[in-house]
Amino acid sequence: MESPQSADPYAPPQANLELSPDHANLIRRQGKLIVVKRDVPLPERCVKCNRDAQGIRLSPRLFHYHWWLTLAVVVLLLLFWPLALIVALVGRNSARVEFSLCSIHQRRRQVFAALALVFLSLSVVVPWIGFATPAIDHDVTIGLGIMAFLIGLVIAAVRGQPLRITQFKDDRLHLRGTGPEFRESFDAL
Ligand SMILES: [Zn+2]
């Protein structure tokens, strides 16, 4: 999107990402958070353990729901869920964040994603088995299905992305989820 300075595809990645002083100034640590200017890519080190990431680069779009938006969505969910969905989609903030993971942490991320998928699949399959089998109590299988759905959702929300945006402020993102070794490599804010 609007990232004219950071998006030169011909720049050597090492020089671009292994932090010139100017670039390092755009990334700071603050307690357990990393504060980074929007559209500034993080260096090519694993954000969890600070090891060489061996070229595993991710640039997911991360979403941020302000607390009042979360509250509004919960209230609307009880009243009329389609409206809650629309408010959540329109009201959330998002930014693409470019970072690296080592192979170990990349694999860990994939395991959690697969686990979330298994639970979400079970939330459909278990009630379906209930309906297809007259001897089984439908209420029980529907209950189990809802439980599997919620567990899958929580795993996806908590472990689906290595980094989470906790705050948008003055075009700066506050990111949670980095390891201490990675954070220590930046100056405190
Ligand atoms: Zn790692």
PDB file of C-alpha atoms and ligand atoms in Angstrom:
ATOM      1  CA  MET A   1       0.000   0.000   0.000  1.00  0.00           C
ATOM      2  CA  GLU A   2       1.288   3.479   0.809  1.00  0.00           C
ATOM      3  CA  SER A   3       4.885   2.520   1.572  1.00  0.00           C
ATOM      4  CA  PRO A   4       7.024   4.355  -0.941  1.00  0.00           C
ATOM      5  CA  GLN A   5      10.314   4.279   1.019  1.00  0.00           C
ATOM      6  CA  SER A   6      10.210   0.723   2.317  1.00  0.00           C
ATOM      7  CA  ALA A   7       9.098  -1.088  -0.817  1.00  0.00           C
ATOM      8  CA  ASP A   8      12.121  -0.994  -3.111  1.00  0.00           C
ATOM      9  CA  PRO A   9      12.167  -4.554  -4.484  1.00  0.00           C
ATOM     10  CA  TYR A  10      15.697  -4.166  -5.933  1.00  0.00           C
ATOM     11  CA  ALA A  11      17.420  -3.186  -2.723  1.00  0.00           C
ATOM     12  CA  PRO A  12      19.639  -5.938  -1.321  1.00  0.00           C
ATOM     13  CA  PRO A  13      17.532  -7.450   1.483  1.00  0.00           C
ATOM     14  CA  GLN A  14      20.413  -7.704   3.954  1.00  0.00           C
ATOM     15  CA  ALA A  15      21.327  -4.033   3.655  1.00  0.00           C
ATOM     16  CA  ASN A  16      17.698  -3.059   3.750  1.00  0.00           C
ATOM     17  CA  LEU A  17      16.687  -5.185   6.724  1.00  0.00           C
ATOM     18  CA  GLU A  18      19.811  -5.632   8.806  1.00  0.00           C
ATOM     19  CA  LEU A  19      19.184  -2.253  10.122  1.00  0.00           C
ATOM     20  CA  SER A  20      20.825   0.925   9.089  1.00  0.00           C
ATOM     21  CA  PRO A  21      20.874   3.436  11.977  1.00  0.00           C
ATOM     22  CA  ASP A  22      17.920   5.228  10.383  1.00  0.00           C
ATOM     23  CA  HIS A  23      15.957   2.029  10.203  1.00  0.00           C
ATOM     24  CA  ALA A  24      16.827   1.030  13.779  1.00  0.00           C
ATOM     25  CA  ASN A  25      15.446   4.364  14.923  1.00  0.00           C
ATOM     26  CA  LEU A  26      12.051   3.341  13.589  1.00  0.00           C
ATOM     27  CA  ILE A  27      11.934   0.225  15.806  1.00  0.00           C
ATOM     28  CA  ARG A  28      12.006   0.502  19.589  1.00  0.00           C
ATOM     29  CA  ARG A  29      11.161  -1.682  22.520  1.00  0.00           C
ATOM     30  CA  GLN A  30       8.832  -0.723  25.330  1.00  0.00           C
ATOM     31  CA  GLY A  31       8.459  -3.308  28.087  1.00  0.00           C
ATOM     32  CA  LYS A  32       7.237  -6.481  26.392  1.00  0.00           C
ATOM     33  CA  LEU A  33       6.259  -4.627  23.236  1.00  0.00           C
ATOM     34  CA  ILE A  34       7.991  -3.613  20.052  1.00  0.00           C
ATOM     35  CA  VAL A  35       6.983  -0.195  18.764  1.00  0.00           C
ATOM     36  CA  VAL A  36       7.449   0.118  15.031  1.00  0.00           C
ATOM     37  CA  LYS A  37       6.449   2.678  12.473  1.00  0.00           C
ATOM     38  CA  ARG A  38       3.787   1.432  10.114  1.00  0.00           C
ATOM     39  CA  ASP A  39       5.174  -0.250   6.952  1.00  0.00           C
ATOM     40  CA  VAL A  40       8.668  -0.653   8.395  1.00  0.00           C
ATOM     41  CA  PRO A  41       9.788  -4.287   7.969  1.00  0.00           C
ATOM     42  CA  LEU A  42      11.358  -6.040  10.976  1.00  0.00           C
ATOM     43  CA  PRO A  43      14.919  -7.402  10.535  1.00  0.00           C
ATOM     44  CA  GLU A  44      15.644 -10.883   9.193  1.00  0.00           C
ATOM     45  CA  ARG A  45      15.943 -12.536  12.577  1.00  0.00           C
ATOM     46  CA  CYS A  46      13.352 -14.786  14.209  1.00  0.00           C
ATOM     47  CA  VAL A  47      11.022 -12.529  16.227  1.00  0.00           C
ATOM     48  CA  LYS A  48      10.744 -15.302  18.850  1.00  0.00           C
ATOM     49  CA  CYS A  49      14.365 -16.382  19.457  1.00  0.00           C
ATOM     50  CA  ASN A  50      16.443 -13.862  17.475  1.00  0.00           C
ATOM     51  CA  ARG A  51      18.219 -16.625  15.506  1.00  0.00           C
ATOM     52  CA  ASP A  52      18.966 -16.394  11.810  1.00  0.00           C
ATOM     53  CA  ALA A  53      15.620 -16.837  10.086  1.00  0.00           C
ATOM     54  CA  GLN A  54      17.123 -18.519   6.968  1.00  0.00           C
ATOM     55  CA  GLY A  55      14.892 -16.590   4.666  1.00  0.00           C
ATOM     56  CA  ILE A  56      11.528 -17.495   6.199  1.00  0.00           C
ATOM     57  CA  ARG A  57       9.702 -14.224   5.743  1.00  0.00           C
ATOM     58  CA  LEU A  58       6.055 -13.557   6.553  1.00  0.00           C
ATOM     59  CA  SER A  59       3.961 -10.480   5.901  1.00  0.00           C
ATOM     60  CA  PRO A  60       0.472 -11.150   7.235  1.00  0.00           C
ATOM     61  CA  ARG A  61      -2.183  -8.488   7.594  1.00  0.00           C
ATOM     62  CA  LEU A  62      -2.746  -8.117  11.314  1.00  0.00           C
ATOM     63  CA  PHE A  63      -5.943  -6.738  12.775  1.00  0.00           C
ATOM     64  CA  HIS A  64      -6.523  -4.622  15.807  1.00  0.00           C
ATOM     65  CA  TYR A  65      -9.849  -4.241  17.597  1.00  0.00           C
ATOM     66  CA  HIS A  66     -10.054  -1.251  19.905  1.00  0.00           C
ATOM     67  CA  TRP A  67     -11.564  -2.128  23.313  1.00  0.00           C
ATOM     68  CA  TRP A  68     -14.737  -0.097  22.652  1.00  0.00           C
ATOM     69  CA  LEU A  69     -15.164  -1.916  19.335  1.00  0.00           C
ATOM     70  CA  THR A  70     -14.829  -5.287  21.072  1.00  0.00           C
ATOM     71  CA  LEU A  71     -17.435  -4.182  23.604  1.00  0.00           C
ATOM     72  CA  ALA A  72     -19.826  -2.982  20.880  1.00  0.00           C
ATOM     73  CA  VAL A  73     -19.400  -6.256  18.994  1.00  0.00           C
ATOM     74  CA  VAL A  74     -20.138  -8.357  22.089  1.00  0.00           C
ATOM     75  CA  VAL A  75     -23.305  -6.336  22.822  1.00  0.00           C
ATOM     76  CA  LEU A  76     -24.446  -6.486  19.186  1.00  0.00           C
ATOM     77  CA  LEU A  77     -23.689 -10.205  19.088  1.00  0.00           C
ATOM     78  CA  LEU A  78     -26.389 -10.707  21.705  1.00  0.00           C
ATOM     79  CA  LEU A  79     -28.869  -8.489  19.822  1.00  0.00           C
ATOM     80  CA  PHE A  80     -28.311  -9.207  16.143  1.00  0.00           C
ATOM     81  CA  TRP A  81     -25.172 -11.083  15.077  1.00  0.00           C
ATOM     82  CA  PRO A  82     -24.994  -9.998  11.382  1.00  0.00           C
ATOM     83  CA  LEU A  83     -24.746  -6.371  12.548  1.00  0.00           C
ATOM     84  CA  ALA A  84     -21.970  -7.363  14.979  1.00  0.00           C
ATOM     85  CA  LEU A  85     -20.062  -8.898  12.096  1.00  0.00           C
ATOM     86  CA  ILE A  86     -20.393  -5.760   9.958  1.00  0.00           C
ATOM     87  CA  VAL A  87     -19.332  -3.445  12.806  1.00  0.00           C
ATOM     88  CA  ALA A  88     -16.318  -5.671  13.536  1.00  0.00           C
ATOM     89  CA  LEU A  89     -15.247  -5.731   9.881  1.00  0.00           C
ATOM     90  CA  VAL A  90     -15.696  -1.982   9.338  1.00  0.00           C
ATOM     91  CA  GLY A  91     -14.358  -0.766  12.694  1.00  0.00           C
ATOM     92  CA  ARG A  92     -11.143  -2.776  12.959  1.00  0.00           C
ATOM     93  CA  ASN A  93      -7.729  -1.408  12.088  1.00  0.00           C
ATOM     94  CA  SER A  94      -5.253  -3.378  10.078  1.00  0.00           C
ATOM     95  CA  ALA A  95      -1.647  -3.234   8.955  1.00  0.00           C
ATOM     96  CA  ARG A  96       0.640  -5.546   7.046  1.00  0.00           C
ATOM     97  CA  VAL A  97       3.643  -6.437   9.187  1.00  0.00           C
ATOM     98  CA  GLU A  98       6.734  -7.998   7.632  1.00  0.00           C
ATOM     99  CA  PHE A  99       8.852 -10.198   9.924  1.00  0.00           C
ATOM    100  CA  SER A 100      10.868 -13.419  10.056  1.00  0.00           C
ATOM    101  CA  LEU A 101      10.630 -16.739  11.876  1.00  0.00           C
ATOM    102  CA  CYS A 102      13.266 -19.481  12.214  1.00  0.00           C
ATOM    103  CA  SER A 103      12.325 -22.949  10.992  1.00  0.00           C
ATOM    104  CA  ILE A 104      11.505 -24.164  14.530  1.00  0.00           C
ATOM    105  CA  HIS A 105       9.079 -21.334  15.246  1.00  0.00           C
ATOM    106  CA  GLN A 106       7.612 -21.514  11.764  1.00  0.00           C
ATOM    107  CA  ARG A 107       6.877 -25.219  12.346  1.00  0.00           C
ATOM    108  CA  ARG A 108       5.353 -24.456  15.748  1.00  0.00           C
ATOM    109  CA  ARG A 109       3.082 -21.892  14.108  1.00  0.00           C
ATOM    110  CA  GLN A 110       1.989 -24.450  11.498  1.00  0.00           C
ATOM    111  CA  VAL A 111       1.232 -27.048  14.200  1.00  0.00           C
ATOM    112  CA  PHE A 112      -1.088 -24.609  16.010  1.00  0.00           C
ATOM    113  CA  ALA A 113      -2.763 -23.624  12.740  1.00  0.00           C
ATOM    114  CA  ALA A 114      -3.383 -27.320  11.957  1.00  0.00           C
ATOM    115  CA  LEU A 115      -4.705 -27.891  15.488  1.00  0.00           C
ATOM    116  CA  ALA A 116      -7.151 -24.986  15.116  1.00  0.00           C
ATOM    117  CA  LEU A 117      -8.286 -26.438  11.801  1.00  0.00           C
ATOM    118  CA  VAL A 118      -8.853 -29.868  13.380  1.00  0.00           C
ATOM    119  CA  PHE A 119     -11.090 -28.386  16.104  1.00  0.00           C
ATOM    120  CA  LEU A 120     -13.004 -26.241  13.606  1.00  0.00           C
ATOM    121  CA  SER A 121     -13.577 -29.316  11.422  1.00  0.00           C
ATOM    122  CA  LEU A 122     -14.753 -31.299  14.461  1.00  0.00           C
ATOM    123  CA  SER A 123     -17.304 -28.552  15.188  1.00  0.00           C
ATOM    124  CA  VAL A 124     -19.010 -29.491  11.906  1.00  0.00           C
ATOM    125  CA  VAL A 125     -18.345 -33.239  11.840  1.00  0.00           C
ATOM    126  CA  VAL A 126     -19.454 -34.103  15.397  1.00  0.00           C
ATOM    127  CA  PRO A 127     -22.971 -32.555  15.156  1.00  0.00           C
ATOM    128  CA  TRP A 128     -23.314 -34.081  11.693  1.00  0.00           C
ATOM    129  CA  ILE A 129     -22.545 -37.559  13.084  1.00  0.00           C
ATOM    130  CA  GLY A 130     -25.140 -36.844  15.791  1.00  0.00           C
ATOM    131  CA  PHE A 131     -27.817 -36.061  13.219  1.00  0.00           C
ATOM    132  CA  ALA A 132     -26.887 -39.037  11.055  1.00  0.00           C
ATOM    133  CA  THR A 133     -27.018 -41.503  13.963  1.00  0.00           C
ATOM    134  CA  PRO A 134     -30.462 -41.853  15.572  1.00  0.00           C
ATOM    135  CA  ALA A 135     -29.042 -43.605  18.656  1.00  0.00           C
ATOM    136  CA  ILE A 136     -26.956 -40.541  19.639  1.00  0.00           C
ATOM    137  CA  ASP A 137     -28.443 -37.615  21.563  1.00  0.00           C
ATOM    138  CA  HIS A 138     -28.364 -34.535  19.276  1.00  0.00           C
ATOM    139  CA  ASP A 139     -28.049 -32.079  22.144  1.00  0.00           C
ATOM    140  CA  VAL A 140     -24.818 -33.699  23.284  1.00  0.00           C
ATOM    141  CA  THR A 141     -23.216 -33.643  19.830  1.00  0.00           C
ATOM    142  CA  ILE A 142     -24.311 -30.045  19.224  1.00  0.00           C
ATOM    143  CA  GLY A 143     -22.833 -29.079  22.600  1.00  0.00           C
ATOM    144  CA  LEU A 144     -19.573 -30.841  21.714  1.00  0.00           C
ATOM    145  CA  GLY A 145     -19.587 -29.129  18.313  1.00  0.00           C
ATOM    146  CA  ILE A 146     -19.943 -25.674  19.886  1.00  0.00           C
ATOM    147  CA  MET A 147     -17.161 -26.487  22.343  1.00  0.00           C
ATOM    148  CA  ALA A 148     -14.852 -27.628  19.499  1.00  0.00           C
ATOM    149  CA  PHE A 149     -15.678 -24.421  17.589  1.00  0.00           C
ATOM    150  CA  LEU A 150     -14.775 -22.214  20.562  1.00  0.00           C
ATOM    151  CA  ILE A 151     -11.533 -24.123  21.261  1.00  0.00           C
ATOM    152  CA  GLY A 152     -10.553 -23.845  17.573  1.00  0.00           C
ATOM    153  CA  LEU A 153     -11.328 -20.129  17.620  1.00  0.00           C
ATOM    154  CA  VAL A 154      -9.262 -19.511  20.758  1.00  0.00           C
ATOM    155  CA  ILE A 155      -6.269 -21.454  19.374  1.00  0.00           C
ATOM    156  CA  ALA A 156      -6.501 -19.509  16.099  1.00  0.00           C
ATOM    157  CA  ALA A 157      -6.793 -16.167  17.924  1.00  0.00           C
ATOM    158  CA  VAL A 158      -4.063 -16.747  20.503  1.00  0.00           C
ATOM    159  CA  ARG A 159      -1.532 -18.867  18.573  1.00  0.00           C
ATOM    160  CA  GLY A 160      -2.492 -18.363  14.930  1.00  0.00           C
ATOM    161  CA  GLN A 161      -0.252 -15.325  14.521  1.00  0.00           C
ATOM    162  CA  PRO A 162       3.139 -14.970  16.205  1.00  0.00           C
ATOM    163  CA  LEU A 163       2.629 -11.202  16.554  1.00  0.00           C
ATOM    164  CA  ARG A 164      -0.386  -9.187  17.607  1.00  0.00           C
ATOM    165  CA  ILE A 165      -1.087  -5.473  17.373  1.00  0.00           C
ATOM    166  CA  THR A 166      -2.043  -4.149  20.796  1.00  0.00           C
ATOM    167  CA  GLN A 167      -2.213  -0.474  19.859  1.00  0.00           C
ATOM    168  CA  PHE A 168      -2.203   1.904  16.904  1.00  0.00           C
ATOM    169  CA  LYS A 169      -0.831   5.305  17.888  1.00  0.00           C
ATOM    170  CA  ASP A 170       0.429   8.135  15.659  1.00  0.00           C
ATOM    171  CA  ASP A 171       1.099   5.760  12.783  1.00  0.00           C
ATOM    172  CA  ARG A 172       3.045   3.471  15.110  1.00  0.00           C
ATOM    173  CA  LEU A 173       2.175  -0.122  15.861  1.00  0.00           C
ATOM    174  CA  HIS A 174       2.651  -1.691  19.258  1.00  0.00           C
ATOM    175  CA  LEU A 175       3.398  -5.375  18.714  1.00  0.00           C
ATOM    176  CA  ARG A 176       3.117  -8.136  21.287  1.00  0.00           C
ATOM    177  CA  GLY A 177       4.561 -11.618  20.906  1.00  0.00           C
ATOM    178  CA  THR A 178       8.290 -11.086  20.294  1.00  0.00           C
ATOM    179  CA  GLY A 179      10.895 -12.972  22.336  1.00  0.00           C
ATOM    180  CA  PRO A 180      13.124 -11.112  24.838  1.00  0.00           C
ATOM    181  CA  GLU A 181      16.351 -11.701  22.823  1.00  0.00           C
ATOM    182  CA  PHE A 182      14.786 -10.093  19.780  1.00  0.00           C
ATOM    183  CA  ARG A 183      13.433  -7.152  21.789  1.00  0.00           C
ATOM    184  CA  GLU A 184      16.741  -6.533  23.540  1.00  0.00           C
ATOM    185  CA  SER A 185      18.357  -5.835  20.178  1.00  0.00           C
ATOM    186  CA  PHE A 186      16.495  -2.519  19.992  1.00  0.00           C
ATOM    187  CA  ASP A 187      16.809   0.634  22.055  1.00  0.00           C
ATOM    188  CA  ALA A 188      14.181   1.331  24.672  1.00  0.00           C
ATOM    189  CA  LEU A 189      11.628   3.976  23.821  1.00  0.00           C
TER     190      LEU A 189
HETATM  191 ZN    ZN B   1      12.883 -18.892  16.404  1.00  0.00          ZN
END
